[in-house]
Coordinates of C-alpha atoms in Angstrom, one line a residue:
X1 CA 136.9 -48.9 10.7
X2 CA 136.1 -50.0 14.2
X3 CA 136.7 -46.5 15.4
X4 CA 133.9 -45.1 13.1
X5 CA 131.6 -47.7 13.5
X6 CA 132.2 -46.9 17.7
X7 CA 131.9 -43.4 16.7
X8 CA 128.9 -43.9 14.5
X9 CA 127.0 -45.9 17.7
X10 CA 128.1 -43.6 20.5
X11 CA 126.6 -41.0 17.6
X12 CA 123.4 -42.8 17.1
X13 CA 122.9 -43.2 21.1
X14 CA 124.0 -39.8 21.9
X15 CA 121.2 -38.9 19.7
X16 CA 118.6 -41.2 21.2
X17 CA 119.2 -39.7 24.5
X18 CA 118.8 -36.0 23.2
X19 CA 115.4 -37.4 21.7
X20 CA 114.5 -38.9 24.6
X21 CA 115.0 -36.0 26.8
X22 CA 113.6 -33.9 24.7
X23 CA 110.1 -35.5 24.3
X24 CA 110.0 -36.3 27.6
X25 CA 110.0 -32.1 28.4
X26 CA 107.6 -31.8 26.0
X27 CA 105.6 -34.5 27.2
X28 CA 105.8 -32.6 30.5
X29 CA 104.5 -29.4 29.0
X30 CA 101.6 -31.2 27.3
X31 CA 100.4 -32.6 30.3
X32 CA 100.7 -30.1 32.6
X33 CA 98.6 -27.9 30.0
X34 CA 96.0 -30.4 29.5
X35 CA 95.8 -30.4 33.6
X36 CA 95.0 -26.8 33.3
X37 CA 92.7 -26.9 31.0
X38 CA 90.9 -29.9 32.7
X39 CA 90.9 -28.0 35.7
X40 CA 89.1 -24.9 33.7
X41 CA 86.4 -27.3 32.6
X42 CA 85.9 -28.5 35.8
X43 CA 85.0 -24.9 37.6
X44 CA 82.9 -24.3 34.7
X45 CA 81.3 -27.4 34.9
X46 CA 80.8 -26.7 38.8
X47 CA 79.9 -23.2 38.1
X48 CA 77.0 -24.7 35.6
X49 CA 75.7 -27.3 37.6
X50 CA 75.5 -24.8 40.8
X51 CA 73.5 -22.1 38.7
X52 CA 71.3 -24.8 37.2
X53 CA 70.6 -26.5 40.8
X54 CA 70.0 -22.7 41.9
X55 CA 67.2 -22.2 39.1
X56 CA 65.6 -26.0 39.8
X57 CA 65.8 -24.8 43.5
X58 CA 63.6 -21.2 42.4
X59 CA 61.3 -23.5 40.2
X60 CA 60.4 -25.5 42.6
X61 CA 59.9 -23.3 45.6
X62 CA 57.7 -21.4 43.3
X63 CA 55.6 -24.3 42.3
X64 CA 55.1 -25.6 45.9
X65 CA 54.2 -21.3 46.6
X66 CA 51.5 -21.8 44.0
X67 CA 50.2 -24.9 45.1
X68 CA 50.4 -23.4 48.4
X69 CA 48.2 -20.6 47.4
X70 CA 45.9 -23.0 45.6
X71 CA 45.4 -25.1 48.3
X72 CA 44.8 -22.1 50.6
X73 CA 42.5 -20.8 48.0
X74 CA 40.2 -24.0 47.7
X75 CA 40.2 -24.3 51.5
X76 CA 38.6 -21.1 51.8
X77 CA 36.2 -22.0 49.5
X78 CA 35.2 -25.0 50.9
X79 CA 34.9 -22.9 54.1
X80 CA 32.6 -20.3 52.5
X81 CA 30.5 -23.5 50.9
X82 CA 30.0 -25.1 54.1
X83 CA 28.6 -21.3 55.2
X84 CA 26.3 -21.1 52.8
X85 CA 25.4 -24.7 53.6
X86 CA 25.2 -24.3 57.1
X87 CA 22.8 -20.9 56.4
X88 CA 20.7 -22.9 53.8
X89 CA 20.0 -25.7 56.7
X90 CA 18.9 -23.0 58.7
X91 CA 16.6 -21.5 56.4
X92 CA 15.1 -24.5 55.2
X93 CA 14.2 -25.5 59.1
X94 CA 12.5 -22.0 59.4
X95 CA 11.0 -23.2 56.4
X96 CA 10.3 -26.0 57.5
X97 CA 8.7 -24.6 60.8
X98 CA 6.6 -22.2 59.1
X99 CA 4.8 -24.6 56.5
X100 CA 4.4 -26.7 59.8
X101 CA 2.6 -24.0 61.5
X102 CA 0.7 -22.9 58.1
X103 CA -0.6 -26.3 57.6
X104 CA -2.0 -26.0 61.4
X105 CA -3.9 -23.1 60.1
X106 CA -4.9 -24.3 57.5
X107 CA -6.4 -27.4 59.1
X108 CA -8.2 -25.2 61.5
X109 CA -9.6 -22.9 58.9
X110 CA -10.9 -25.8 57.0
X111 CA -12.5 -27.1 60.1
X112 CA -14.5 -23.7 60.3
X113 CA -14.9 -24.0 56.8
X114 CA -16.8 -27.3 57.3
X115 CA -18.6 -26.4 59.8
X116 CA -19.9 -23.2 57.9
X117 CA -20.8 -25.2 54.6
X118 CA -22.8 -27.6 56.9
X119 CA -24.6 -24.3 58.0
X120 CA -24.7 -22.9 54.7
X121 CA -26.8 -26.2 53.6
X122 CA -28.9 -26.1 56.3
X123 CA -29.5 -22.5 55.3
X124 CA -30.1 -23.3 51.4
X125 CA -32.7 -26.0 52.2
X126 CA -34.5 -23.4 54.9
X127 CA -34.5 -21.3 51.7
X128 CA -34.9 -23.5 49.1
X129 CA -38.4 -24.6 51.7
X130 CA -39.6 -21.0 51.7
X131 CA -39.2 -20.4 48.3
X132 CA -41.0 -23.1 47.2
X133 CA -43.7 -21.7 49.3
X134 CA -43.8 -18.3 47.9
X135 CA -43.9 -19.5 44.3
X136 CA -46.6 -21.5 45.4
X137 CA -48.7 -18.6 47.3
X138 CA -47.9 -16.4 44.2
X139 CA -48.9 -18.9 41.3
X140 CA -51.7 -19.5 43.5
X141 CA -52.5 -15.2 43.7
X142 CA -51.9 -14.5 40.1
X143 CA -53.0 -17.7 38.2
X144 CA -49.4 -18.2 36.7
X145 CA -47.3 -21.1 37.5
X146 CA -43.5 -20.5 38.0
X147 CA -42.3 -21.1 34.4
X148 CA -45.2 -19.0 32.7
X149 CA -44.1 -16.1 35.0
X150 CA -40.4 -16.1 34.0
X151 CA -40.9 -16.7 30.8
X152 CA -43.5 -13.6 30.3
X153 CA -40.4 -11.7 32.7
X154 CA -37.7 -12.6 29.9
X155 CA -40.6 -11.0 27.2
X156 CA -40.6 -8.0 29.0
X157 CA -37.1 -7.5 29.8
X158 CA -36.2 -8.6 26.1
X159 CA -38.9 -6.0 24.3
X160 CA -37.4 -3.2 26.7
X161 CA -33.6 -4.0 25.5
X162 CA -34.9 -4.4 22.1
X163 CA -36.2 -0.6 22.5
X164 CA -33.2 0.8 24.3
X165 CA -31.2 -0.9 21.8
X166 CA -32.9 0.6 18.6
X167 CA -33.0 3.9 20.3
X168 CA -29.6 4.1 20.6
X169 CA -28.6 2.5 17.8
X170 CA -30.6 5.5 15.6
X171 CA -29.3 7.9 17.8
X172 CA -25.7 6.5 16.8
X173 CA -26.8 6.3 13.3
X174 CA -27.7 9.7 13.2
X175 CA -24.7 11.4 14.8
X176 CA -23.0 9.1 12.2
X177 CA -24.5 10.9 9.7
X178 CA -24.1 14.0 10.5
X179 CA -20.5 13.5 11.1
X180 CA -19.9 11.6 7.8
X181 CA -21.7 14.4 5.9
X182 CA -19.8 17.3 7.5
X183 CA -16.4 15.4 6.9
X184 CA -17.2 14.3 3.8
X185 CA -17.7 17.6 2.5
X186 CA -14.9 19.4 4.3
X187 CA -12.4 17.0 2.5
X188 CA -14.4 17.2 -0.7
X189 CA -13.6 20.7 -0.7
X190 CA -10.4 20.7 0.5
X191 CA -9.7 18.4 -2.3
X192 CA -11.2 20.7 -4.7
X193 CA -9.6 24.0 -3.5
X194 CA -5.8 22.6 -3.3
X195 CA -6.1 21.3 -7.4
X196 CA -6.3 23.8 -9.8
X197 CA -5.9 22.2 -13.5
X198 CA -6.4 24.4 -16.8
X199 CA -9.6 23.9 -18.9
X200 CA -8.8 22.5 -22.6
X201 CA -11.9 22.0 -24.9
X202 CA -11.7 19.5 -27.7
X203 CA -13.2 20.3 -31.4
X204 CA -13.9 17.7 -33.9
X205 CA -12.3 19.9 -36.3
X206 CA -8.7 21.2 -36.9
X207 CA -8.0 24.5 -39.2
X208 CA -4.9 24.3 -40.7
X209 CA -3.4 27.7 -41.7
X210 CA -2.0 28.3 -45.1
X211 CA 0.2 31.7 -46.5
X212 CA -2.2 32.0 -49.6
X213 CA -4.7 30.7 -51.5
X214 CA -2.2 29.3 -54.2
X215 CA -1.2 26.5 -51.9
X216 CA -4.9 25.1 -52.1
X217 CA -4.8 24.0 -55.3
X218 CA -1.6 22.5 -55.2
X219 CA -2.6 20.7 -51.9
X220 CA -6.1 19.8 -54.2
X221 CA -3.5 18.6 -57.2
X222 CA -5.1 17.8 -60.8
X223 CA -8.6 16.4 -60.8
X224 CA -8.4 15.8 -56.8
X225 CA -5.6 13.3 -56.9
X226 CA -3.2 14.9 -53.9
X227 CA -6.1 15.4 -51.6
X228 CA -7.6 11.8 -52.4
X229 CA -4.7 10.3 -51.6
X230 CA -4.2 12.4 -48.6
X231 CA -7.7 11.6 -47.1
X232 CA -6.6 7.7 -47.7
X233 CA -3.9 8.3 -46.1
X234 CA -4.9 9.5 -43.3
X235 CA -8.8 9.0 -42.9
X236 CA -9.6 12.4 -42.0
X237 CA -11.7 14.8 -44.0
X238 CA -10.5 17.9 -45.9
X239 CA -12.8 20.6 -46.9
X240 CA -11.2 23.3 -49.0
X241 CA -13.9 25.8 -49.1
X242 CA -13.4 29.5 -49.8
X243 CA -12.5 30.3 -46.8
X244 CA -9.4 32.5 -47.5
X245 CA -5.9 31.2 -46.1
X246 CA -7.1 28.0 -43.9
X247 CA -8.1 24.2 -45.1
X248 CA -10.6 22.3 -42.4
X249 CA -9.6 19.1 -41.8
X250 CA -12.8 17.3 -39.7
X251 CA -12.7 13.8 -37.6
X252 CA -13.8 12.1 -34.9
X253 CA -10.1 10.6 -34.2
X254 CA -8.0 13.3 -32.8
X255 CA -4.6 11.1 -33.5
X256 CA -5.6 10.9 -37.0
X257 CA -6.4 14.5 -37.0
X258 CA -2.9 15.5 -35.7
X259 CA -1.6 12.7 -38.0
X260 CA -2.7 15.0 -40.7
X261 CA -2.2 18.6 -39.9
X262 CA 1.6 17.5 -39.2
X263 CA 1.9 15.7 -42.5
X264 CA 0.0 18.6 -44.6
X265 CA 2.9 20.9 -42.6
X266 CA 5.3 19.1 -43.8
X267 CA 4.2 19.1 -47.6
X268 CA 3.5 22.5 -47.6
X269 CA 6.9 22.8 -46.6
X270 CA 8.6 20.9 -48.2
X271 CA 6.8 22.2 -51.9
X272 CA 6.6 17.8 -53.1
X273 CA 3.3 17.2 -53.4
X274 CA 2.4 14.2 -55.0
X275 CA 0.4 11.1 -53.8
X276 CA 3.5 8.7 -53.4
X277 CA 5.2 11.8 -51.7
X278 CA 2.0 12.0 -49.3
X279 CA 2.1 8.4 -48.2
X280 CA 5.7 8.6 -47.5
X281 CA 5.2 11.7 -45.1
X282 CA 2.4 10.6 -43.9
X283 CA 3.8 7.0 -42.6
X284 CA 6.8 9.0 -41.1
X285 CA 4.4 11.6 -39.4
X286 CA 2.8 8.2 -38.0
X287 CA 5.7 6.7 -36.2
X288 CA 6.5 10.2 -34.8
X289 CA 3.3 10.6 -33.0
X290 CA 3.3 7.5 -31.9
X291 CA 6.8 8.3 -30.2
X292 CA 5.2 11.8 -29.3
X293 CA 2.6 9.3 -27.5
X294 CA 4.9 7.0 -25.7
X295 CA 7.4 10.3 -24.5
X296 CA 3.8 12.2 -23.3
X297 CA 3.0 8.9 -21.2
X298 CA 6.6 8.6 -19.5
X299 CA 6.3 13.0 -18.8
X300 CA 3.0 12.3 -17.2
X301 CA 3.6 9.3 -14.9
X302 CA 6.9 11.2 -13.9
X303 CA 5.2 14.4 -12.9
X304 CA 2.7 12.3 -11.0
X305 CA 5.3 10.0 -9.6
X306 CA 3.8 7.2 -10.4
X307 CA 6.4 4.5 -11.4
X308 CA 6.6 0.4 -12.7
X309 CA 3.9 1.0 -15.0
X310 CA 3.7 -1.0 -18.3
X311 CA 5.6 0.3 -21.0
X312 CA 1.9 -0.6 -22.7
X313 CA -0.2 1.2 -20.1
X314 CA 2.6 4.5 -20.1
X315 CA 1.6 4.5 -24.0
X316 CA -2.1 4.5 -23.3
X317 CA -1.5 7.3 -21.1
X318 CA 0.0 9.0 -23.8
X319 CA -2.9 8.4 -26.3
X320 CA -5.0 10.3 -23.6
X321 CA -3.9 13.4 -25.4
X322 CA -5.7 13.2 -28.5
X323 CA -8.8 11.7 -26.7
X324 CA -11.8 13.7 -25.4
X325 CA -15.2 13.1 -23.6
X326 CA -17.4 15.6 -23.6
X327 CA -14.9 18.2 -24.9
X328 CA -12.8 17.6 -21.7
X329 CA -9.2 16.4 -22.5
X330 CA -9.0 13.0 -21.1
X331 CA -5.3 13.2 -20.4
X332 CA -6.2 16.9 -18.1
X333 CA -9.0 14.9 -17.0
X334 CA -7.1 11.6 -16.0
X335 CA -4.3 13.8 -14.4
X336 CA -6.8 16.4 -12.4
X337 CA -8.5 12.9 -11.1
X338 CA -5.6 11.3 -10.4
X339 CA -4.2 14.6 -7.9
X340 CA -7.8 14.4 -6.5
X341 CA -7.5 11.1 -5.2
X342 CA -3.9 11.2 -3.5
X343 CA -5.7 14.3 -2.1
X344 CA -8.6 12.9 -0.8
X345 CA -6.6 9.7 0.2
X346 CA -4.4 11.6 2.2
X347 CA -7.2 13.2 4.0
X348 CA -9.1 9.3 4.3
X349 CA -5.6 7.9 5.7
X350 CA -5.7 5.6 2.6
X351 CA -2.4 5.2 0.2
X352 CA -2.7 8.4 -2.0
X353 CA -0.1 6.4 -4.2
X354 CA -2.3 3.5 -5.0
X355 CA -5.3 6.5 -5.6
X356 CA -3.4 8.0 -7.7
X357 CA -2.0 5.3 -9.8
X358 CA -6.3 4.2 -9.9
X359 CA -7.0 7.9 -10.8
X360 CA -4.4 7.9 -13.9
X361 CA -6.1 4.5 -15.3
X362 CA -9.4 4.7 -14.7
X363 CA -10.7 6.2 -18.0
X364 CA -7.6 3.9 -19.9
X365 CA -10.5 2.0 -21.3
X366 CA -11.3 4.7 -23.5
X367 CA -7.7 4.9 -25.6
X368 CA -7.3 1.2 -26.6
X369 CA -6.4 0.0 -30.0
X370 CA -9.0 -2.2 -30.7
X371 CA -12.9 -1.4 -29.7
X372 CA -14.8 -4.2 -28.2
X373 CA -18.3 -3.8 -27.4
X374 CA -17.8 -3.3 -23.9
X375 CA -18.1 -0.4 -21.2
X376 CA -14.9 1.7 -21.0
X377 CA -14.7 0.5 -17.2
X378 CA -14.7 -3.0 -17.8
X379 CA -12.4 -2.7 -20.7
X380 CA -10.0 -0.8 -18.4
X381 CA -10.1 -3.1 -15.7
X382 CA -9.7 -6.2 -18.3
X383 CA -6.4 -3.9 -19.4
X384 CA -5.2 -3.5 -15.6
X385 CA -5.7 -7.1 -14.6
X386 CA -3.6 -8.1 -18.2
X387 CA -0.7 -5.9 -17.1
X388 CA -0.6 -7.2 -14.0
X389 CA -1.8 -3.9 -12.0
X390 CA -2.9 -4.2 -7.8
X391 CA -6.5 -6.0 -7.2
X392 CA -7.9 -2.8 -5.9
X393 CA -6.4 -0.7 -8.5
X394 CA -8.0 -3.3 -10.9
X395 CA -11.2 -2.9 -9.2
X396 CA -11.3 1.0 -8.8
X397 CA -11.4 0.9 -12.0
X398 CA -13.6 -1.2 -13.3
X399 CA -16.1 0.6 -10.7
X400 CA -15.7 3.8 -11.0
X401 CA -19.3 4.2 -13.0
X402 CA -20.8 0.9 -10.8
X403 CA -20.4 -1.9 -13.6
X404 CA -19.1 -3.7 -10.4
X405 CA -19.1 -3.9 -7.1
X406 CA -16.7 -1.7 -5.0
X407 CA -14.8 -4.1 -3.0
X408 CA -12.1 -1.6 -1.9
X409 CA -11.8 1.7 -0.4
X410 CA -10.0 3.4 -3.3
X411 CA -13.2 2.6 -5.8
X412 CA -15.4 5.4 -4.3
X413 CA -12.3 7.9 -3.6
X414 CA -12.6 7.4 -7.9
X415 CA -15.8 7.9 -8.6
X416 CA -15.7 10.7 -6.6
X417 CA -12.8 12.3 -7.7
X418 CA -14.1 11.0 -11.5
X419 CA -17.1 13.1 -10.8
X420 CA -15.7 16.3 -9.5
X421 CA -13.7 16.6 -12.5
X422 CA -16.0 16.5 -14.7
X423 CA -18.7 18.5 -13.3
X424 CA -16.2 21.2 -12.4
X425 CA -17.9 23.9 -14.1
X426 CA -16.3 24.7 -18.0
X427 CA -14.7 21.2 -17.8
X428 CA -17.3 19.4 -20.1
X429 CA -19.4 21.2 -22.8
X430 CA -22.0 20.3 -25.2
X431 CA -24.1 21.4 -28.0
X432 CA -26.8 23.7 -27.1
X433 CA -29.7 22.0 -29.0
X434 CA -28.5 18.2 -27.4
X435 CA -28.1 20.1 -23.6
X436 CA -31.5 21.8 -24.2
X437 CA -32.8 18.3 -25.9
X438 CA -31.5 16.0 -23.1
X439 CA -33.4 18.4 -20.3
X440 CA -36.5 18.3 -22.0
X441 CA -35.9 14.2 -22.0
X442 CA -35.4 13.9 -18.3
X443 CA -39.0 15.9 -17.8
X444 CA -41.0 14.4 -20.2
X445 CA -39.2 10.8 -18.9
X446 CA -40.4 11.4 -15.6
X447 CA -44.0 12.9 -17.0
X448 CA -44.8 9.5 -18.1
X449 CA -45.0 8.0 -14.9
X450 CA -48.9 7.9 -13.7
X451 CA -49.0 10.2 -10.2
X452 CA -46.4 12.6 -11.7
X453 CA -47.9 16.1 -11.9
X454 CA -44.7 18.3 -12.6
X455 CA -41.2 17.7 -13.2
X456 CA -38.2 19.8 -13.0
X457 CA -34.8 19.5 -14.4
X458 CA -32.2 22.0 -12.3
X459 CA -28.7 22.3 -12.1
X460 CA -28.0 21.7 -15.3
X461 CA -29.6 18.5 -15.7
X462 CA -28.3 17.1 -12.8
X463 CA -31.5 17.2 -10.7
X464 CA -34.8 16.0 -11.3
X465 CA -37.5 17.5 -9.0
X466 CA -40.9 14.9 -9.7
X467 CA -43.4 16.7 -8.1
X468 CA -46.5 14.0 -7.3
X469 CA -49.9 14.4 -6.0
X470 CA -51.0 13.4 -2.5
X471 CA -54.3 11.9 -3.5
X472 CA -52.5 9.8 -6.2
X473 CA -49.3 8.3 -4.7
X474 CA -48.7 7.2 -0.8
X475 CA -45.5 7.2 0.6
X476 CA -44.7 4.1 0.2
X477 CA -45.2 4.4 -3.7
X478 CA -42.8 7.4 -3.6
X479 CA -39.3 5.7 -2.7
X480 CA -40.1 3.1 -5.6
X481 CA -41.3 5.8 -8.1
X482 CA -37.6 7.3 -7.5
X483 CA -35.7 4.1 -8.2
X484 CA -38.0 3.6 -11.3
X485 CA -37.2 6.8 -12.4
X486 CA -32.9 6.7 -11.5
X487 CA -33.1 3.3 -13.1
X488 CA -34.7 4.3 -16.3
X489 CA -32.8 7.1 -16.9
X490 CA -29.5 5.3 -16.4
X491 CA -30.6 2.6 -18.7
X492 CA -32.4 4.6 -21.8
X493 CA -30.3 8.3 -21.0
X494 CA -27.1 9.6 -21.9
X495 CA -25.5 12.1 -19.6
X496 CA -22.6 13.4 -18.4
X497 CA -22.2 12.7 -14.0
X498 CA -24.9 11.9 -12.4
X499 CA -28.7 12.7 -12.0
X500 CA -30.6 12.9 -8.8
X501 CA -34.1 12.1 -8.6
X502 CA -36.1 14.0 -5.7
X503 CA -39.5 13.1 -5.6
X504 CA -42.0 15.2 -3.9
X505 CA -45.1 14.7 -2.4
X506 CA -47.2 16.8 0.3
X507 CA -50.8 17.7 1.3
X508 CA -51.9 21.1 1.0
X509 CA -55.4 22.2 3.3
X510 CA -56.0 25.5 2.0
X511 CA -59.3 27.4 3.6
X512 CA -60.7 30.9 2.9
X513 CA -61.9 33.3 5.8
X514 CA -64.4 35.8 4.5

């Protein structure tokens, strides 16, 4: 027993020896490892530390280069500062110097300068002395004292610039005249020659063509019924004579005349004739002229060019078409007048857009719905101003026949152009008996005036010659005879244009040799 438990000791420190030796080699190994590595770390460490110090070093020998070069910089400026400075001192002391030298002169001229006033006054009073004693010897020679003379100086001198002045002012006025005139008319015709517009005559009457005579009585219906109620209808007058294949229909309104021709088309057409039947067509044939208005306004301001116009004004336009005045068209005559005055605008250096837009309205006072008892200018004017139309648009129109005063430029570029349209010969017509009737007015107008021997109307009744005798009238009596006579025929005369008056008077001597 004691032998194993010897054996089991030596056992148990046999093996605490191996242990021991063994971890101390390993021990050994472990620490000399961890020596290596520590010795790896520390020349990387070194290694670091010397690159970083290297950079720091570069960083700051750079910085103290820059401050270097900053410091060098802002020593040279201070040394090209205290240059300028330095030059600046100078120039101010040669400144300085000159103003001192300047102000020497000066003080010397102003010494002269005092000493020549003090002559100067002694020079005035010398000939303030001896001019006091010529006025005196020559109030005492011509009887006038000093103030009498220079005022009857100022007379004279005044009347002669008061001659000199009206002489030249006629002079001017004349050459004005003559230059007016000669323009005038060269863009007159200019204007005339480059517008060219078609002559259409309107009748009071519209023939409306039938196939046969068959259709009449139909269109007459039983006991007069169909055309009754057509007439109603339509307020135009239908004559069914025996005038083979054609029915007059006669009115003063030419929308109501069209109004009917298109519905009696339609009728015939259509074969219903009947009075309900007729007031059914005839309301539709209504509403299509009306848009056969409205689309003939919109064609005409687009071929003019004129654009924002009132849709109301645009229809107006339209209802030109089936207007006349004195057998002219007023819708050819509004669009001839209205190319006139862009023309002449044009020419004038005026806006031919504004004259033409004034050109196209000025007769619209002729086409309204309603008729008040008022001249077609003012009327149109009163329609401008509602729908908002330009001031001197407005007034172009309402002047255009002198119901106003012109106040703008375009109002006689109107009446102008208003004029040349309808004199243009075969614009305008009238009835033989009334042109023949209306000369033999003017005449016998200007007859009844005491003075007047004989009176001619020329031109086509747009001239009166009022021959007067010399032993009856003066002069003087003559330039009021003429506005008597103008006035009188504008206020009791109707007429197309206008009439000028020429009165005549001279003295005839007549002797006889024998």
């Amino acid at each position: 027993m004691w032998t194993e438990i010897l054996i089991g000791v030596a056992a148990l420190i046999g093996g605490g020896l191996a242990g021991y030796l063994i971890t101390r080699t390993a021990t050994k190994n472990t620490l000399k490892q961890a020596e290596e590595k520590g010795e790896a770390i520390k020349r990387n460490k070194l290694l670091e530390a010397k690159e970083k110090f290297l950079n720091m070093k570069a960083e700051f020998e750079k910085e103290v280069a820059d401050r270097n070069a900053k410091i060098h910089a802002i020593e040279t400026k201070a040394q090209q500062m205290e240059s300028r400075i330095q030059q600046k001192e100078q120039s101010l002391n040669q400144k300085q110097n000159e103003l001192q030298r300047r102000n020497s002169e000066i003080d010397a001229i102003k010494d002269n300068l005092d000493k020549q006033l003090q002559l100067v006054d002694a020079k005035k009073q010398e000939l303030e002395k001896l001019h006091f004693q010529a006025t005196e010897k020559l109030a005492a020679i011509s009887g006038l004292s000093a103030e009498q003379a220079k005022a009857q100086l100022i007379e004279n001198i005044k009347d002669e610039a008061k001659t000199e002045a009206m002489a030249y002012v006629n002079e001017m006025m004349e050459e004005a005249k003559m230059t007016a005139s000669r323009e005038a008319k060269k863009i007159i015709v200019q204007t005339i020659q480059r517008v060219a517009t078609e002559t259409a005559i309107e009748n009071s009457v519209t023939v409306f063509n039938i196939e046969s005579d068959e259709v009449k009585g139909r269109i007459i219906g039983r006991e007069g019924r169909n055309i009754r109620a057509l007439e109603a209808a339509t307020g135009v007058e239908i004559i069914v004579d025996d005038t083979p294949e054609a029915i007059v229909l006669s009115g003063f309104d030419p929308v109501r005349r069209e109004i009917a021709r298109l519905a009696l088309h339609q009728l015939v057409v259509d074969g219903r004739i009947h009075p309900a039947r007729i007031e059914e067509v005839v309301a539709k044939t209504r509403k299509q002229v009306e848009e056969e208005i409205i689309e003939v306004g919109k064609r005409t301001t687009i071929d003019l060019g004129i654009h924002g116009l009132h849709p109301e004004l645009i229809r107006l336009v339209g209802k030109m078409k089936y207007r006349s005045s004195y057998g002219q068209n007023l819708l050819q005559h509004a669009r001839e007048t209205a190319n006139l005055c862009a023309i002449m605008a044009s020419e004038l250096g005026l806006n031919p857009q504004k004259a033409k837009r004034a050109g196209l309205l000025h007769d619209i006072g002729k086409v309204p719905d309603d008729q008040p008892e008022l001249p077609h200018a003012i009327l149109g004017m009163n329609l401008a101003e509602k729908y908002k139309e330009k001031p001197d648009v407005c007034n172009a129109i309402g002047a255009h026949h002198d119901e106003i005063e012109m106040t703008t430029l375009l109002a006689p570029i109107v009446q102008v152009c208003d004029a040349i349209s309808g004199a243009r010969p075969g614009a305008r017509r009238e009835i033989v008996e009334a042109y023949i009737k209306r000369l033999n007015d003017l005449e016998n107008l200007a007859l009844s005036y005491p003075g007047v021997i004989k009176t001619y109307a020329i031109q086509a009744g747009r001239e009166l010659r009022v021959i007067v005798g010399a032993d009856k009238v003066d002069d003087k009596t003559v330039e009021t005879l003429s506005y008597d006579i103008a006035k009188k025929i504008q206020d009791e005369m109707t007429y197309p244009g206008q009439v000028k008056i020429t009165v005549i008077r001279e003295t005839r001597s007549v002797s006889y040799a024998k």
